[in-house]
XYZ file of C-alpha atoms in Angstrom:
731
model
C 0.200 -0.228 -0.141
C 1.128 3.665 0.260
C 3.578 2.764 2.959
C 5.733 0.577 0.624
C 4.621 1.800 -2.810
C 6.892 3.544 -4.975
C 4.373 3.606 -8.039
C 4.305 7.454 -9.522
C 1.072 8.214 -11.999
C 3.240 9.053 -14.672
C 3.264 5.087 -15.156
C -0.173 5.216 -15.282
C -2.059 5.825 -18.523
C -5.459 5.795 -19.889
C -7.848 2.428 -19.286
C -7.900 -0.496 -21.717
C -9.084 -3.513 -22.303
C -7.667 -6.067 -19.333
C -5.989 -8.891 -20.379
C -6.153 -11.274 -16.917
C -8.875 -10.921 -14.019
C -5.751 -10.353 -11.613
C -5.211 -7.198 -13.102
C -8.178 -5.996 -12.689
C -10.372 -4.004 -9.573
C -13.789 -3.100 -9.150
C -14.655 -0.569 -6.603
C -17.955 1.118 -6.188
C -17.943 4.481 -3.896
C -20.989 4.945 -1.287
C -21.977 7.437 0.488
C -24.686 9.560 1.600
C -25.693 12.590 -1.035
C -22.740 15.503 -0.686
C -19.869 13.072 0.193
C -18.016 14.045 -2.430
C -17.545 10.884 -4.014
C -17.884 12.407 -7.580
C -15.281 15.076 -6.833
C -13.058 11.932 -5.447
C -13.073 9.776 -8.544
C -11.941 12.826 -10.612
C -9.446 13.252 -8.158
C -8.378 9.492 -8.616
C -8.544 10.202 -12.288
C -6.538 12.933 -12.319
C -3.627 11.183 -10.305
C -3.872 8.288 -12.306
C -3.123 10.028 -15.349
C -6.521 9.622 -16.855
C -6.820 13.624 -17.447
C -4.174 16.295 -18.180
C -3.705 19.416 -16.233
C -6.842 21.294 -17.066
C -9.038 18.567 -15.627
C -10.267 17.203 -19.201
C -9.965 14.072 -20.635
C -7.513 13.242 -23.340
C -10.277 12.999 -25.879
C -12.332 15.753 -25.007
C -15.052 16.303 -22.394
C -14.691 16.475 -18.604
C -14.885 13.643 -16.478
C -17.727 14.612 -14.540
C -19.816 15.150 -17.745
C -22.769 12.614 -16.960
C -26.059 13.192 -17.395
C -27.697 16.032 -18.276
C -30.503 15.708 -15.060
C -28.064 15.574 -13.119
C -26.242 18.951 -14.585
C -29.707 20.623 -13.710
C -30.079 18.691 -10.406
C -26.669 19.057 -9.425
C -26.454 15.697 -8.005
C -25.965 12.109 -9.085
C -28.662 10.065 -9.903
C -27.170 6.915 -11.915
C -24.585 4.623 -11.376
C -21.562 5.941 -13.366
C -18.229 4.053 -14.386
C -14.922 5.601 -14.492
C -11.811 3.319 -15.490
C -8.332 3.857 -14.571
C -4.887 2.585 -14.774
C -2.640 2.572 -11.861
C 1.077 0.997 -11.759
C -0.537 -1.694 -14.272
C -3.666 -2.215 -12.633
C -7.235 -1.329 -14.008
C -9.404 0.114 -11.760
C -13.240 0.657 -12.521
C -14.328 3.563 -9.870
C -18.246 2.794 -9.726
C -19.733 5.925 -8.750
C -23.244 5.932 -7.060
C -25.628 8.127 -6.304
C -26.174 9.343 -2.240
C -29.759 9.997 -2.683
C -32.082 7.087 -0.941
C -34.442 7.720 -4.098
C -31.639 5.971 -6.509
C -30.978 3.023 -4.502
C -31.485 0.739 -6.891
C -28.345 2.157 -8.531
C -26.497 1.713 -5.438
C -27.341 -2.100 -5.548
C -26.602 -2.140 -9.138
C -23.041 -0.869 -8.164
C -22.752 -3.021 -5.372
C -23.487 -6.332 -7.470
C -20.570 -5.027 -10.128
C -18.188 -4.689 -7.635
C -15.800 -6.798 -5.649
C -14.671 -4.451 -2.987
C -16.342 -0.666 -1.523
C -15.026 2.884 -0.848
C -17.398 4.287 1.946
C -16.851 8.127 1.481
C -17.343 10.008 4.584
C -17.957 13.263 5.095
C -16.174 15.491 7.572
C -18.458 18.400 7.450
C -21.363 15.956 8.073
C -20.367 12.522 9.966
C -21.965 9.072 8.659
C -25.825 8.789 8.451
C -28.053 6.078 8.828
C -28.477 5.125 5.216
C -24.892 4.853 4.857
C -24.795 2.548 8.193
C -27.286 0.467 6.706
C -25.106 -0.038 3.280
C -22.533 -1.016 5.130
C -24.882 -3.947 7.171
C -25.650 -5.091 3.613
C -21.495 -5.689 2.630
C -21.164 -6.912 5.751
C -23.578 -9.852 5.268
C -21.947 -10.634 1.888
C -18.043 -10.400 3.083
C -17.660 -7.481 0.684
C -13.903 -5.953 1.640
C -14.475 -2.542 2.589
C -11.862 0.775 3.263
C -13.350 4.180 4.167
C -12.192 7.321 3.206
C -12.943 10.683 4.835
C -13.210 13.829 3.042
C -14.304 17.824 3.012
C -11.132 18.185 5.799
C -11.289 21.560 4.336
C -14.403 22.508 6.131
C -14.108 24.494 9.303
C -13.936 22.709 12.843
C -13.157 19.362 10.590
C -11.100 16.536 12.752
C -9.965 13.660 11.081
C -9.227 12.223 14.826
C -12.892 12.523 15.441
C -13.891 11.167 12.540
C -12.233 7.875 12.491
C -13.907 7.219 16.215
C -17.282 7.938 14.439
C -16.291 5.922 11.799
C -15.169 2.989 14.520
C -18.472 3.375 16.499
C -20.520 3.001 13.173
C -18.710 0.513 11.467
C -17.149 -1.384 14.227
C -19.671 -2.525 16.394
C -18.213 -5.910 16.212
C -14.349 -4.809 16.454
C -13.811 -1.456 17.012
C -10.210 -2.310 16.624
C -10.973 -3.304 12.475
C -11.498 0.156 11.549
C -8.348 2.092 11.854
C -6.122 4.696 10.097
C -3.678 4.060 7.990
C -2.374 7.809 7.981
C -2.827 11.000 10.129
C -3.022 14.601 8.208
C -0.731 17.240 8.391
C -1.980 20.758 8.608
C -0.027 23.567 7.613
C -0.506 27.367 9.023
C -3.327 28.843 10.154
C -4.937 31.247 7.827
C -6.900 34.267 8.265
C -10.085 32.357 9.570
C -8.470 30.699 11.404
C -8.279 27.269 10.149
C -4.892 25.015 9.161
C -5.580 23.376 5.883
C -4.082 19.841 5.583
C -1.334 19.626 3.657
C 0.292 16.393 3.749
C -0.294 12.955 5.449
C 2.181 10.752 7.695
C 2.179 7.027 7.213
C 1.737 5.239 10.381
C 3.353 2.203 9.716
C 6.059 3.592 7.424
C 6.863 6.689 9.705
C 6.929 8.859 6.197
C 5.668 11.951 5.670
C 3.379 13.042 2.143
C 3.688 16.526 1.616
C 1.280 17.666 -1.660
C 1.446 21.468 -0.301
C 3.088 21.658 -3.846
C 0.538 20.078 -6.151
C 2.078 16.650 -6.428
C 3.187 14.217 -3.629
C 6.832 14.432 -1.798
C 8.418 12.341 0.674
C 10.191 13.367 3.616
C 11.385 12.064 7.088
C 9.112 13.510 9.735
C 10.522 15.397 12.938
C 11.325 13.703 16.425
C 8.297 15.543 17.346
C 6.053 14.115 15.078
C 7.307 10.623 15.232
C 6.080 11.002 18.901
C 2.689 12.534 18.589
C 1.834 9.450 16.353
C 3.447 6.952 18.286
C 0.363 5.811 20.106
C -2.037 5.408 16.580
C 1.008 3.536 15.590
C 0.712 1.112 17.816
C -3.069 0.508 17.867
C -2.606 0.002 14.086
C -0.081 -2.647 14.766
C -2.214 -4.511 17.117
C -5.445 -3.881 14.790
C -3.474 -5.510 12.202
C -1.560 -8.539 14.281
C -5.126 -9.451 15.654
C -6.409 -9.508 11.855
C -3.415 -11.756 10.939
C -3.227 -15.146 9.632
C -0.015 -16.050 11.486
C -1.318 -17.026 15.161
C 2.405 -16.561 16.345
C 2.607 -12.618 15.251
C 0.789 -11.462 18.244
C 2.899 -13.309 20.724
C 5.696 -12.499 18.928
C 4.864 -8.937 19.449
C 4.195 -9.142 23.104
C 7.345 -10.610 23.985
C 8.657 -7.226 22.680
C 10.025 -8.138 19.089
C 9.671 -5.536 16.200
C 7.717 -6.782 13.472
C 8.961 -6.228 10.207
C 6.847 -3.106 8.081
C 6.997 -5.576 4.855
C 5.248 -8.686 7.200
C 2.767 -6.056 8.555
C 1.627 -4.100 5.009
C 1.487 -8.081 3.690
C -1.262 -8.931 6.760
C -2.883 -5.743 6.493
C -3.746 -6.267 2.662
C -4.556 -9.854 3.181
C -6.712 -8.864 5.972
C -8.477 -5.796 3.633
C -8.728 -8.231 0.850
C -10.636 -10.927 2.578
C -12.764 -8.018 4.426
C -11.749 -7.939 8.064
C -10.029 -5.157 8.721
C -11.229 -1.923 7.398
C -8.780 0.940 6.826
C -9.224 4.451 7.549
C -7.886 7.076 4.931
C -8.250 11.076 3.708
C -8.526 12.545 0.511
C -9.125 15.834 -0.567
C -9.364 17.137 -4.660
C -6.038 18.596 -6.232
C -5.981 22.384 -6.119
C -6.223 24.386 -9.672
C -3.442 23.242 -11.523
C -1.847 20.444 -9.674
C -1.413 16.920 -10.651
C -2.329 15.256 -7.334
C -5.205 15.441 -5.108
C -4.196 15.439 -1.234
C -4.117 11.355 -0.024
C -5.211 9.833 -3.802
C -2.090 8.191 -4.524
C -2.237 6.547 -1.066
C -5.782 5.535 -1.929
C -5.263 3.913 -5.627
C -2.323 1.884 -3.763
C -4.959 0.539 -1.150
C -7.328 -0.226 -3.988
C -5.033 -1.786 -6.580
C -2.506 -3.569 -3.551
C -5.383 -4.238 -0.905
C -8.619 -4.670 -2.482
C -9.447 -8.436 -3.794
C -9.137 -9.154 -7.993
C -12.178 -10.244 -9.490
C -11.045 -14.196 -9.121
C -11.314 -13.798 -4.920
C -15.093 -13.096 -5.824
C -17.626 -15.757 -5.224
C -19.460 -15.601 -8.599
C -23.254 -15.277 -8.767
C -25.637 -19.040 -8.720
C -26.265 -19.743 -12.755
C -28.635 -22.038 -13.966
C -29.585 -22.856 -17.393
C -32.658 -20.730 -18.390
C -35.104 -23.975 -17.207
C -33.815 -23.938 -13.977
C -30.773 -26.955 -13.611
C -27.589 -25.373 -11.498
C -24.942 -24.913 -13.404
C -21.035 -24.976 -12.344
C -18.576 -22.581 -13.097
C -15.129 -22.114 -12.791
C -14.254 -18.652 -10.812
C -13.727 -16.060 -13.069
C -12.354 -17.823 -16.201
C -12.058 -15.795 -19.510
C -12.020 -19.267 -21.527
C -14.855 -20.628 -19.781
C -18.338 -20.459 -21.128
C -19.809 -16.776 -21.686
C -21.854 -15.800 -18.516
C -22.422 -11.570 -18.205
C -24.801 -9.124 -16.471
C -26.211 -6.181 -17.673
C -26.217 -3.949 -14.391
C -27.190 -0.401 -16.018
C -29.407 0.466 -19.311
C -29.424 3.688 -20.277
C -30.414 5.530 -23.783
C -28.111 7.923 -25.655
C -29.137 10.101 -28.325
C -26.535 9.256 -30.570
C -25.948 5.543 -30.366
C -29.092 4.180 -29.052
C -29.556 1.950 -25.912
C -26.457 1.527 -23.752
C -25.748 -1.474 -21.521
C -23.010 -1.709 -18.535
C -22.034 -5.334 -18.414
C -20.166 -7.017 -15.772
C -18.771 -10.418 -17.163
C -18.070 -12.783 -14.873
C -17.228 -15.659 -16.925
C -15.991 -16.058 -20.851
C -14.966 -13.510 -23.111
C -17.136 -10.707 -24.903
C -16.167 -9.722 -28.143
C -18.026 -6.977 -30.587
C -20.032 -8.131 -33.391
C -20.611 -11.861 -31.858
C -24.190 -12.907 -31.159
C -25.312 -13.504 -27.552
C -28.635 -14.978 -25.614
C -30.216 -12.095 -23.662
C -32.395 -13.873 -20.524
C -34.552 -11.558 -19.050
C -36.417 -12.638 -15.200
C -39.528 -12.133 -16.572
C -40.457 -8.997 -14.313
C -44.102 -8.627 -15.144
C -45.204 -7.678 -12.106
C -43.390 -4.476 -12.608
C -44.178 -4.099 -16.295
C -41.168 -5.390 -18.179
C -41.936 -7.811 -21.382
C -40.663 -11.059 -20.782
C -37.713 -11.527 -23.224
C -35.550 -14.868 -24.168
C -34.119 -13.806 -27.275
C -30.494 -13.702 -29.083
C -29.052 -10.571 -29.965
C -26.036 -9.108 -32.009
C -23.497 -7.307 -29.839
C -22.569 -3.920 -31.322
C -19.258 -2.263 -30.385
C -17.463 -2.468 -26.743
C -16.181 0.462 -25.247
C -14.859 1.900 -21.814
C -16.624 5.010 -20.902
C -15.045 8.371 -19.383
C -17.758 10.887 -19.314
C -19.414 11.358 -22.521
C -16.635 9.567 -24.557
C -16.570 6.065 -25.072
C -13.190 4.169 -25.586
C -13.509 1.684 -28.196
C -12.362 -2.263 -26.351
C -11.317 -5.197 -28.116
C -12.664 -7.112 -25.913
C -13.671 -8.120 -21.732
C -12.622 -10.357 -20.214
C -14.192 -12.190 -17.069
C -13.943 -9.744 -13.795
C -13.549 -6.701 -16.300
C -16.686 -3.947 -17.643
C -17.833 -3.006 -20.816
C -20.404 -0.470 -22.295
C -22.319 -2.441 -25.090
C -24.125 -0.609 -27.811
C -27.087 -2.083 -29.592
C -28.619 -4.637 -27.392
C -32.220 -3.722 -28.404
C -33.951 -5.975 -25.670
C -31.360 -6.078 -22.962
C -32.603 -5.072 -19.924
C -30.810 -4.022 -16.184
C -30.545 -7.435 -14.862
C -30.598 -9.937 -17.482
C -27.843 -12.091 -18.439
C -25.603 -12.364 -21.588
C -24.733 -15.898 -22.752
C -23.520 -17.738 -25.582
C -26.439 -18.396 -28.164
C -25.695 -22.126 -28.341
C -25.273 -22.260 -24.189
C -28.037 -20.139 -23.000
C -27.324 -19.402 -19.028
C -29.175 -17.266 -16.486
C -27.811 -15.476 -13.570
C -29.545 -14.955 -9.956
C -30.881 -11.743 -10.020
C -30.275 -9.067 -7.056
C -32.331 -7.876 -4.708
C -33.982 -4.647 -5.880
C -35.914 -2.392 -3.782
C -39.752 -2.463 -4.386
C -41.175 0.989 -5.475
C -43.684 2.171 -3.054
C -44.631 5.544 -4.200
C -47.307 5.872 -6.638
C -47.488 8.507 -9.255
C -50.584 8.610 -11.462
C -49.829 9.948 -15.031
C -51.361 10.968 -18.250
C -50.277 11.770 -21.380
C -50.517 16.141 -21.925
C -51.672 15.784 -25.294
C -52.680 13.731 -28.585
C -49.452 13.854 -29.712
C -47.841 12.891 -26.517
C -50.780 10.039 -25.920
C -48.969 8.262 -29.106
C -45.732 8.294 -27.708
C -46.354 7.278 -24.354
C -46.379 3.488 -23.989
C -43.066 3.180 -25.954
C -41.622 5.496 -24.028
C -42.350 4.193 -20.551
C -41.484 0.641 -21.887
C -37.904 2.226 -22.340
C -38.150 3.863 -19.060
C -38.907 0.595 -16.929
C -36.196 -1.283 -19.153
C -33.590 1.144 -17.840
C -34.438 1.017 -14.256
C -35.964 -2.154 -12.737
C -37.127 -0.124 -9.263
C -40.233 1.743 -11.013
C -43.069 -0.469 -11.952
C -45.279 0.391 -14.545
C -49.398 -0.387 -13.598
C -52.255 -0.208 -15.804
C -54.807 -0.031 -13.331
C -57.919 -1.892 -14.547
C -60.089 -0.713 -12.068
C -59.158 2.862 -11.656
C -58.271 3.004 -15.379
C -54.854 5.083 -14.307
C -51.353 4.539 -15.413
C -49.743 4.282 -12.698
C -45.533 4.640 -12.374
C -44.466 3.440 -9.033
C -40.968 4.827 -7.933
C -38.857 4.947 -4.984
C -39.356 8.803 -3.705
C -40.274 12.156 -5.267
C -36.444 12.628 -6.574
C -36.969 9.231 -8.396
C -39.999 10.413 -9.641
C -38.875 14.117 -10.830
C -36.304 12.047 -12.906
C -38.760 9.420 -14.293
C -40.564 12.525 -15.569
C -37.797 14.695 -16.895
C -36.733 11.582 -19.029
C -39.948 10.934 -20.826
C -40.091 14.820 -21.532
C -36.311 15.176 -22.978
C -35.271 11.607 -23.891
C -38.564 10.455 -25.296
C -40.264 13.741 -26.173
C -43.331 13.155 -23.974
C -45.057 15.763 -21.874
C -47.137 14.104 -19.013
C -49.441 15.498 -16.079
C -49.536 14.350 -12.468
C -53.006 13.535 -11.614
C -54.596 12.329 -7.989
C -53.733 8.522 -7.445
C -56.977 6.766 -7.197
C -57.157 3.619 -4.976
C -59.171 0.487 -6.113
C -62.495 1.592 -3.779
C -65.363 -1.371 -3.718
C -69.150 -1.265 -2.844
C -70.803 -3.509 -1.357
C -74.396 -3.778 0.210
C -74.902 -3.025 4.437
C -78.076 -5.341 4.866
C -81.040 -7.539 2.868
C -82.565 -5.001 0.289
C -85.126 -5.575 -2.672
C -85.678 -3.509 -5.827
C -87.773 -3.836 -9.503
C -86.665 -2.929 -12.748
C -89.257 -1.924 -15.041
C -88.544 -1.593 -18.581
C -91.411 -0.467 -20.482
C -91.160 1.474 -23.956
C -94.253 1.762 -27.002
C -92.619 4.625 -29.840
C -93.965 2.980 -32.743
C -92.934 -0.334 -34.338
C -91.272 -2.411 -31.850
C -91.676 -1.871 -28.476
C -89.499 -2.821 -25.451
C -91.031 -4.473 -22.480
C -89.200 -6.102 -19.690
C -90.084 -6.247 -15.518
C -87.843 -8.197 -13.158
C -88.112 -8.175 -9.310
C -84.788 -8.955 -7.171
C -83.548 -9.840 -3.319
C -80.364 -8.413 -2.792
C -78.272 -9.691 0.366
C -74.156 -8.936 1.792
C -71.840 -11.914 1.827
C -68.752 -12.019 3.150
C -65.789 -10.373 2.097
C -64.239 -12.005 -1.640
C -67.451 -13.666 -2.116
C -67.737 -11.601 -5.377
C -71.166 -11.386 -6.714
C -73.395 -14.293 -7.289
C -76.709 -14.379 -9.106
C -79.122 -17.223 -8.063
C -82.593 -17.640 -10.239
C -85.803 -18.497 -8.091
C -88.189 -17.672 -10.657
C -91.028 -19.769 -10.915
C -93.900 -20.173 -12.983
C -92.147 -19.004 -15.858
C -93.100 -15.539 -15.043
C -89.963 -14.246 -16.839
C -88.882 -16.733 -19.787
C -85.833 -18.821 -19.337
C -84.089 -17.404 -22.382
C -84.268 -14.208 -20.916
C -82.491 -14.876 -17.279
C -79.354 -14.702 -18.298
C -79.995 -11.381 -19.717
C -81.211 -10.576 -16.355
C -78.051 -11.490 -14.873
C -75.609 -9.891 -17.445
C -77.685 -6.510 -16.823
C -77.065 -6.519 -13.217
C -73.570 -7.674 -13.765
C -72.817 -4.756 -15.777
C -74.705 -2.493 -13.180
C -72.407 -3.948 -10.478
C -69.353 -3.201 -12.763
C -70.383 0.514 -12.698
C -71.349 0.433 -9.015
C -74.729 1.821 -7.474
C -73.156 4.443 -5.207
C -70.329 6.386 -5.778
C -69.002 4.620 -9.332
C -67.148 2.307 -7.802
C -67.413 -1.639 -8.458
C -70.075 -3.949 -6.363
C -68.823 -6.772 -4.838
C -69.798 -9.736 -1.882
C -73.612 -9.372 -2.646
C -76.328 -12.269 -3.412
C -78.570 -11.063 -6.143
C -81.719 -13.341 -6.580
C -84.324 -13.236 -9.223
C -87.308 -13.871 -8.082
C -90.360 -12.675 -10.050
C -90.805 -10.261 -13.162
C -92.701 -9.930 -16.572
C -92.809 -10.636 -19.808
C -94.283 -10.045 -23.404
C -94.754 -12.052 -26.255
C -93.774 -9.325 -28.386
C -92.035 -6.783 -27.014
C -89.445 -8.498 -24.604
C -86.077 -8.836 -25.837
C -82.262 -9.734 -24.240
C -81.595 -6.373 -24.476
C -84.523 -5.258 -22.467
C -84.503 -7.465 -19.713
C -80.538 -6.447 -19.514
C -81.724 -2.806 -18.735
C -84.270 -4.141 -16.258
C -82.150 -6.251 -14.481
C -79.817 -2.826 -14.006
C -82.460 -0.759 -13.122
C -83.630 -3.171 -10.167
C -80.345 -3.369 -8.491
C -79.664 0.945 -8.639
C -83.340 0.457 -6.879
C -82.391 -2.072 -4.444
C -79.293 0.398 -3.577
C -81.716 3.412 -3.343
C -83.311 1.734 -0.905
C -80.802 0.634 1.000
C -77.279 1.666 2.806
C -74.504 1.100 0.839
C -70.717 0.256 2.190
C -67.831 1.771 0.733
C -65.119 -0.844 0.869
C -61.198 0.608 0.906
C -58.040 -1.784 0.536
C -56.373 -2.604 3.340
C -52.448 -3.072 3.109
C -50.674 -5.381 5.274
C -47.639 -3.026 6.392
C -44.385 -4.145 7.751
C -42.026 -1.361 8.745
C -37.881 -2.474 9.604
C -37.213 0.755 11.894
C -34.126 1.470 14.824
C -35.498 1.190 18.133
C -35.195 4.991 18.585
C -37.888 5.593 16.097
C -40.288 2.444 16.947
C -42.840 5.255 19.024
C -43.069 7.506 16.481
C -43.586 5.269 13.685
C -46.786 3.554 15.785
C -47.975 6.517 16.610
C -48.125 7.325 12.907
C -49.182 4.440 11.465
C -52.277 4.796 14.417
C -52.847 8.490 12.814
C -53.554 6.873 9.654
C -56.289 4.803 11.200
C -53.941 1.747 10.997
C -53.942 -0.871 13.652
C -51.008 -2.262 14.685
C -50.567 -5.592 14.792
C -47.614 -6.598 16.890
C -43.595 -5.587 16.801
C -40.682 -8.198 16.681
C -36.623 -7.159 18.027
C -34.453 -8.090 15.142
C -30.526 -7.782 14.923
C -29.059 -4.761 14.643
C -30.649 -2.772 17.267
C -34.043 -2.232 14.924
C -37.624 -3.481 15.184
C -40.192 -4.986 12.890
C -43.349 -3.010 13.407
C -46.403 -5.169 11.819
C -49.624 -2.990 11.191
C -52.718 -3.084 8.524
C -53.202 0.499 7.503
C -56.059 1.302 4.796
C -53.860 2.082 1.181
C -56.068 5.685 1.006
C -53.644 6.497 3.996
C -50.322 5.127 2.579
C -49.722 6.709 -0.544
C -46.802 9.155 0.517
C -45.360 6.746 3.446
C -42.130 6.034 1.279
C -41.474 9.953 1.651
C -43.072 10.201 5.371
C -41.213 7.555 6.676
C -38.058 8.839 5.326
C -38.622 11.828 6.920
C -39.549 10.371 10.252
C -36.854 7.926 10.735
C -34.137 10.529 8.870
C -34.045 8.256 6.309
C -33.130 4.886 8.231
C -36.471 2.976 8.138
C -37.803 0.507 5.467
C -41.424 -0.655 4.485
C -43.040 -2.941 2.949
C -46.857 -3.490 1.987
C -49.280 -6.046 0.683
C -52.815 -6.390 -0.272
C -54.687 -7.778 2.262
C -58.465 -7.089 1.728
C -61.178 -4.703 1.644
C -63.274 -3.432 4.128
C -66.013 -0.809 5.142
C -64.868 2.892 5.203
C -65.703 4.685 8.326
C -68.785 6.949 7.585
C -66.944 10.095 7.971
C -64.433 9.276 5.201
C -67.206 7.680 3.121
C -68.934 10.506 2.559
C -65.799 12.461 1.843
C -64.774 10.471 -0.714
C -68.621 10.223 -1.981
C -68.945 14.462 -2.209
C -65.741 14.372 -3.897
C -67.044 11.832 -7.034
C -70.018 13.966 -6.806
C -68.242 17.294 -7.195
C -66.283 15.566 -9.798
């Protein structure tokens, strides 16, 4: 790592196709919005020699020149890849959005990476959502390191941040979260703040000075050596505690001076297997400088301490019919297995797929098999097709650098895969395979939309189809009961980006309308009705009379029609006509325009005319009879009730339960889970949780998650039902 490296960015260059998995590192950057991830990526790219002194890509364009929506919103909204080369190693830096609405992009980045850099701002600390992602990485054993940014902020304290990180990330072993370097501050400025100008390596006892725009090494003075001794000893003990050499601790405690190279080798092995989590500091370079503070040390950690793709266990692979398939880990000569981790549309080249290759080697212009997971419940078209791969390239901002191939363990952009969607598997056309999908968050915020004009209506379906193909965390619903088009999103920012992409990328303007839940109606008690349809206006007349009785049934019974006509008062051929008319009216509703359910409708009697009775006449009479029965009865308005499960930190359990009760919810119970969290289970009317995804995030400071599932329809309280009826009448 930094303490033993003599690599210089002059040996670095622009990213090319990797020739062996051992020369690749896939790293995802994780952190809250504003922590400085994108700025750090730019700084690392500058240090790696990927950009020139002006901060521009050698091919043209800027490092951070990603999506136009990101420029307008001034934040990352999608996963971005910046590949750089340092000391002969290709490093794929995966920059993820920090805002909770775009957690789907974060999950895709975690899938594509083999290690994670957690970016923490010295000005803001560690938020709850970042801790939750850390726990996700811990659950799968992903190696991690921590980078402290914004050291230039007033009152920024690196030592205090390392303690905060140890508390937040080292719950099981605080001594496994320790700094490798200590910042050096220069003279105080007029504002009383002393800027960070360099770092001191704890293991090597070397001073790295960045004050002149490029790292210079020197020996620290005796005073600085004495000041760092306590931190150095603690770091050595932390490394030895994770060493695979069980004799090392006894030798150290016995007074033996452990060789620095031995310590660094043990440190790298501990980091690679996810047992030790070093804390580093980094800052962007000043204008005109070649290197940002701490970026060389960080690249050394990535290239020497993080695992290669060979050390990662590949996700489960099966044949398309579900039979398990054993594959050698990360074998460039093995059968092709690659996964689409990101899909986007480019106005010039069309659909572009970011692909991680797990086995085999992907080449341009070859035909591959595309296997989808059939996300029909999210509005995705099921597909299982052969497609021809277009050009392969390595992205850098808006530039695309052509690649001759992409081996197992590497990432590349693939053009012209017209049917491939995020999460799909690419494999050989004569050996189709399917990878187990990664977990995607459920979109729980409904956005009801309609086309702004006739021209927009013609393009809406195609635009929505492309939108959900790019983003599997969106779900498209065509509600057959409310006749609304609903785009389910993760939050308001997610919804805003969806609308912006529809408008700017696909030329579709839509209007947002109030979301409607699927209400129902039913009879509260038994009632009777008579339908009389008699008309004579010259020519063939219309004559039909029927008498019915309506009685309520248990929930979920639907509509039951019973014929109890005796004596032929309603001819047999017209009884189905009465049923058809009754069911048609039930579908339209009898009170507020919502479908009638859970009743038994019994045809008791009626009258017919030998000439003027007809199928149409008895359909009309059946509908009239049902409306008359409803006019004399008390009609219940039924609302859908959802089963809601909220996973929340113990400190927020009280407010969450109080909030659920305020939404007419019934708390069914709580269950203690790991990590000082509680699972709260409740039943809540769906009409009360339309914006719960937004409200819960605010209530829990972004640390809670919830799941909802339809339970049943049940009667709405009279005062609430009256308001719904009034709105229906006004509309």
